[in-house]
PDB file of C-alpha atoms in Angstrom:
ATOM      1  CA  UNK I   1       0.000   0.000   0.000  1.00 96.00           C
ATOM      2  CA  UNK I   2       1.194   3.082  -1.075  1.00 98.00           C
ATOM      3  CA  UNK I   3       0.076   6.577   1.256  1.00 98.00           C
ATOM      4  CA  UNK I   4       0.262  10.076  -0.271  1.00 97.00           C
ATOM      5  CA  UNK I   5       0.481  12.919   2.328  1.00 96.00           C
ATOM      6  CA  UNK I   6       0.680  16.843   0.944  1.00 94.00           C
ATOM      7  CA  UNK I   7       3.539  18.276   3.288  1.00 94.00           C
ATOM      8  CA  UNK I   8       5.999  21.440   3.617  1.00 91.00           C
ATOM      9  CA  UNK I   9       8.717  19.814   5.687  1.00 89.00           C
ATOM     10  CA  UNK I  10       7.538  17.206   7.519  1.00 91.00           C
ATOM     11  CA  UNK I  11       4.492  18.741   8.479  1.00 95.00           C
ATOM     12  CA  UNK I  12       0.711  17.747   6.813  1.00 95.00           C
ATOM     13  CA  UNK I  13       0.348  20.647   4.853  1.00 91.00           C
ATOM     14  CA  UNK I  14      -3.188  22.490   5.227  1.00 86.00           C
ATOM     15  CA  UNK I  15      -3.807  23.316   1.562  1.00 80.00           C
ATOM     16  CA  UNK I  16      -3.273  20.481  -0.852  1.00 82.00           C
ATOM     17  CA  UNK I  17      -2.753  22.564  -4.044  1.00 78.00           C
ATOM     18  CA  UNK I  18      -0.208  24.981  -2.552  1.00 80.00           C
ATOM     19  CA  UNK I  19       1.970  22.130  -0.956  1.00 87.00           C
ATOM     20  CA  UNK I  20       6.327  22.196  -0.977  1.00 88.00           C
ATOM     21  CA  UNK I  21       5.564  18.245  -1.758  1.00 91.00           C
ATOM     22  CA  UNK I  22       4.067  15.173  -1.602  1.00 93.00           C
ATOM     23  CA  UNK I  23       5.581  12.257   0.823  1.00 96.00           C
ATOM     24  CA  UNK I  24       4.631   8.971  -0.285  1.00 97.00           C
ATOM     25  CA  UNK I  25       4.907   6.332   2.141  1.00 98.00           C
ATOM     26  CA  UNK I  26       5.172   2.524   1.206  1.00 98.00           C
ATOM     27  CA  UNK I  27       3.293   0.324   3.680  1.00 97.00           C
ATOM     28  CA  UNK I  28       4.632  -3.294   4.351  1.00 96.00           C
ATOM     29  CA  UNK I  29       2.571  -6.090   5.079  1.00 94.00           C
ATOM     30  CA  UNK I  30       2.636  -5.794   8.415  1.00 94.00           C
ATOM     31  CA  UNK I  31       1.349  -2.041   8.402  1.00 94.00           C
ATOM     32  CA  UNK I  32       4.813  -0.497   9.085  1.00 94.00           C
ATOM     33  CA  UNK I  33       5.962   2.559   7.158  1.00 95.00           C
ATOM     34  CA  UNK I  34       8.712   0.643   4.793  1.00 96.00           C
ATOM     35  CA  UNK I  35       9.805   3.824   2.960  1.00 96.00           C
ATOM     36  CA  UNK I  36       9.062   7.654   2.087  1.00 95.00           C
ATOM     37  CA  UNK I  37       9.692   9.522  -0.704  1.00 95.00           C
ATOM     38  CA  UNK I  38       9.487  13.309  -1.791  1.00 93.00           C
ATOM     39  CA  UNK I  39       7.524  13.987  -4.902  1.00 90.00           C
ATOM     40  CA  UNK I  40       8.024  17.969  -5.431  1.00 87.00           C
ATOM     41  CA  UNK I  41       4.413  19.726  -6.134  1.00 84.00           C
ATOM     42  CA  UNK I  42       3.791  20.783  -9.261  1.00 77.00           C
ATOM     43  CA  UNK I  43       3.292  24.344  -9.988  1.00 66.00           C
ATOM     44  CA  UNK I  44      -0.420  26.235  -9.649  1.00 54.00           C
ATOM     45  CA  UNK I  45      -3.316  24.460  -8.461  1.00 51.00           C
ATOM     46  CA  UNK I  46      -3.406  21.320  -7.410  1.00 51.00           C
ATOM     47  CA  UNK I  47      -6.562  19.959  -9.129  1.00 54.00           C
ATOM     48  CA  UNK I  48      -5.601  21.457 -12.241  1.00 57.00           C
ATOM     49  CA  UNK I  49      -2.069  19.559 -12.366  1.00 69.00           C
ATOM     50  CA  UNK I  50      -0.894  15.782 -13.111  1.00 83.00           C
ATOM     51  CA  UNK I  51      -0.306  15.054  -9.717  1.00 88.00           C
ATOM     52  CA  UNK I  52      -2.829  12.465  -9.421  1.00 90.00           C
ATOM     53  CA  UNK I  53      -1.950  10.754 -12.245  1.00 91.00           C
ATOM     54  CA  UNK I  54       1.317  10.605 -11.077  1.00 92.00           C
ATOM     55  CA  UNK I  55       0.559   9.277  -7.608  1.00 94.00           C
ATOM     56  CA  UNK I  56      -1.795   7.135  -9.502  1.00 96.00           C
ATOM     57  CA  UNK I  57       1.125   5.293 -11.503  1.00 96.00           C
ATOM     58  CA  UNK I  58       2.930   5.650  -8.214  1.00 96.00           C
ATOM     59  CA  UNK I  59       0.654   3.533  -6.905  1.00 97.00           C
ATOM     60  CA  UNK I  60      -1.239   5.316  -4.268  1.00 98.00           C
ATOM     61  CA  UNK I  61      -4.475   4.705  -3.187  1.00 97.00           C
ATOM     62  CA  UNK I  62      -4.717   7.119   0.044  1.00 97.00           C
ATOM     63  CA  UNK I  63      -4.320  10.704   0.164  1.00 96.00           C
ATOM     64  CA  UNK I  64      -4.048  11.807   3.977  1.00 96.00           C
ATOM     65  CA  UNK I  65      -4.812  15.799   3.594  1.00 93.00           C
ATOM     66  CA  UNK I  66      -5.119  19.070   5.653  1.00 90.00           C
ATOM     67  CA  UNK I  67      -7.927  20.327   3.309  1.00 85.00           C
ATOM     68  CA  UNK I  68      -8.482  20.575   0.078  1.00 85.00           C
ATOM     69  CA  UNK I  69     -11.435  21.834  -2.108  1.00 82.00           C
ATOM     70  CA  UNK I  70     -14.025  19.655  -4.206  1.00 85.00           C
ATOM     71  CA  UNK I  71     -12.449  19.766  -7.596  1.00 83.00           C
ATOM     72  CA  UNK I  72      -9.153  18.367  -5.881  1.00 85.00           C
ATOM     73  CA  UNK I  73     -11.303  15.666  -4.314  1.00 89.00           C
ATOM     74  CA  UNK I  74     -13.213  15.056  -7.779  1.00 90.00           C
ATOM     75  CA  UNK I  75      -9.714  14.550  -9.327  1.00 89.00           C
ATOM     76  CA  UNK I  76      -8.132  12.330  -6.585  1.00 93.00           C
ATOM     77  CA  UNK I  77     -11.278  10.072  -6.502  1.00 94.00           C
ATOM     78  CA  UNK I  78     -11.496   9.824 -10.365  1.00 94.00           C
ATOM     79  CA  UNK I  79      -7.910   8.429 -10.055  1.00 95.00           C
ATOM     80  CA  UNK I  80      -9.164   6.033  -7.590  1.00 97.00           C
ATOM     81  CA  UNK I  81      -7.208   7.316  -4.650  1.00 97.00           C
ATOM     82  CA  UNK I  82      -9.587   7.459  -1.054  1.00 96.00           C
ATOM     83  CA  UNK I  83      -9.170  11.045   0.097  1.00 94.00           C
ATOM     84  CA  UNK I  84      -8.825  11.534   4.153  1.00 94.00           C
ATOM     85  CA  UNK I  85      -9.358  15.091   4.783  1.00 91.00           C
ATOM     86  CA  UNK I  86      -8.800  17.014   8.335  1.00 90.00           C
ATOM     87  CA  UNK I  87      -5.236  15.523   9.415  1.00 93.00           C
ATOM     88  CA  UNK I  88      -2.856  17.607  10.641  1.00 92.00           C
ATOM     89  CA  UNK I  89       0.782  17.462  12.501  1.00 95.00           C
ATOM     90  CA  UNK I  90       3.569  15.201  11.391  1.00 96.00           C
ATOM     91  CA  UNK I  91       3.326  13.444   8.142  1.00 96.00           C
ATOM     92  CA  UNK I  92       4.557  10.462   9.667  1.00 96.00           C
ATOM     93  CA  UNK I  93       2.866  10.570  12.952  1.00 95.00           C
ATOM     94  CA  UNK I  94      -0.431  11.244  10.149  1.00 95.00           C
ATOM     95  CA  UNK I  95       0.092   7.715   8.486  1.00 96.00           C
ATOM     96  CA  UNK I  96       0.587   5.344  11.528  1.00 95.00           C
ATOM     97  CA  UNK I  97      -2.484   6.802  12.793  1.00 94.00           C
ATOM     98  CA  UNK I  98      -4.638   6.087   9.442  1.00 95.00           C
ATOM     99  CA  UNK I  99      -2.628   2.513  10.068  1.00 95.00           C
ATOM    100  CA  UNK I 100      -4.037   2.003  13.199  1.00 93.00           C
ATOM    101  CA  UNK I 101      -7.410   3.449  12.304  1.00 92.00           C
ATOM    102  CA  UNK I 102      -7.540   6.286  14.044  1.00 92.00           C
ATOM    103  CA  UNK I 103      -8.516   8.427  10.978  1.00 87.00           C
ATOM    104  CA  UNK I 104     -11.458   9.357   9.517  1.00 81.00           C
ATOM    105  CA  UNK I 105     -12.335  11.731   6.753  1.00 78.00           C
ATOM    106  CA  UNK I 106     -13.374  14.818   8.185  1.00 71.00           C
ATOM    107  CA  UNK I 107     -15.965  15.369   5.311  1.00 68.00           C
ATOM    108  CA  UNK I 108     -15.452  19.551   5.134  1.00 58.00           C
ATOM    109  CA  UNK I 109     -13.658  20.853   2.150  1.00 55.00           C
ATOM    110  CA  UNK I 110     -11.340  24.138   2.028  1.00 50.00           C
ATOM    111  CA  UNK I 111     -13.203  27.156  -0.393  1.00 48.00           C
ATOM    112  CA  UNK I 112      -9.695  29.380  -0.569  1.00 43.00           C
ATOM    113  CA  UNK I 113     -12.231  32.058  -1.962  1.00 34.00           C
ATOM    114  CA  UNK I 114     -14.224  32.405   0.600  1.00 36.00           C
ATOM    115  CA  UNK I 115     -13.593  35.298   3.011  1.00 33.00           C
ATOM    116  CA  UNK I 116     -12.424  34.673   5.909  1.00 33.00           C
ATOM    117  CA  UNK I 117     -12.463  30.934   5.967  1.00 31.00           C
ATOM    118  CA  UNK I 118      -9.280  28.775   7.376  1.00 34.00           C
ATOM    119  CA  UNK I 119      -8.472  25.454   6.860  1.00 35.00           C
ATOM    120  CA  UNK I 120      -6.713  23.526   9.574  1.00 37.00           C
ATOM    121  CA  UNK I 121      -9.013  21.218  11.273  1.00 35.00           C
ATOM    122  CA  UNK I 122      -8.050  19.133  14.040  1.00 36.00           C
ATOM    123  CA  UNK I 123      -8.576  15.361  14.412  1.00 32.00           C
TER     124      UNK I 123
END
């Protein structure tokens, strides 16, 4: 299994579309975290880039995410990759929680345009 998380550092990063990258995490067998890679984001929004092809060919099939709006989701699911929105804090920390199902999707979306709004839910 194969875990996408948008970060800047090593930190989830609240905005999906505006990440530094994307840390892919390969999941053993045995639900440990066997590797992590850095995929650098690509430029301008992130549901109007390749990224989830890419992850797609990566073989991801999770997306862990601070927020990110509807037409991200609609991309990420149409590339058959289960979104869990609301995480926040390590990246690491992030997937051995989803591993020992501790994380749900927190079903709100970010809408950068409107006024006022902030996205950085807790779990």
């Amino acid at each position: 299994m194969k875990i996408a998380v948008p970060t800047r550092g090593n930190i989830v990063d609240d905005h999906f579309g505006h990440c530094e990258a994307y840390s892919v995490f390969t999941i053993d067998n045995n639900k440990n975290i066997e590797n992590a890679e850095l995929y650098p984001s690509p430029q301008g929004c992130g549901c109007k880039s390749n990224i989830a092809s890419l992850l797609q060919e990566e073989g991801v099939t999770v997306m862990l995410a601070g927020n990110m709006g509807t037409g991200a989701l609609n991309v990420l699911t149409g590339h058959r990759i289960k979104v869990y929105r609301g995480c926040s804090g390590n990246a690491s920390k992030a997937v051995q929680d989803f591993l020992d199902g501790k994380i749900a999707d927190s079903g709100e979306g970010c809408d950068h345009h409107q006024e006022g709004h902030q996205c950085n839910h807790e779990l």
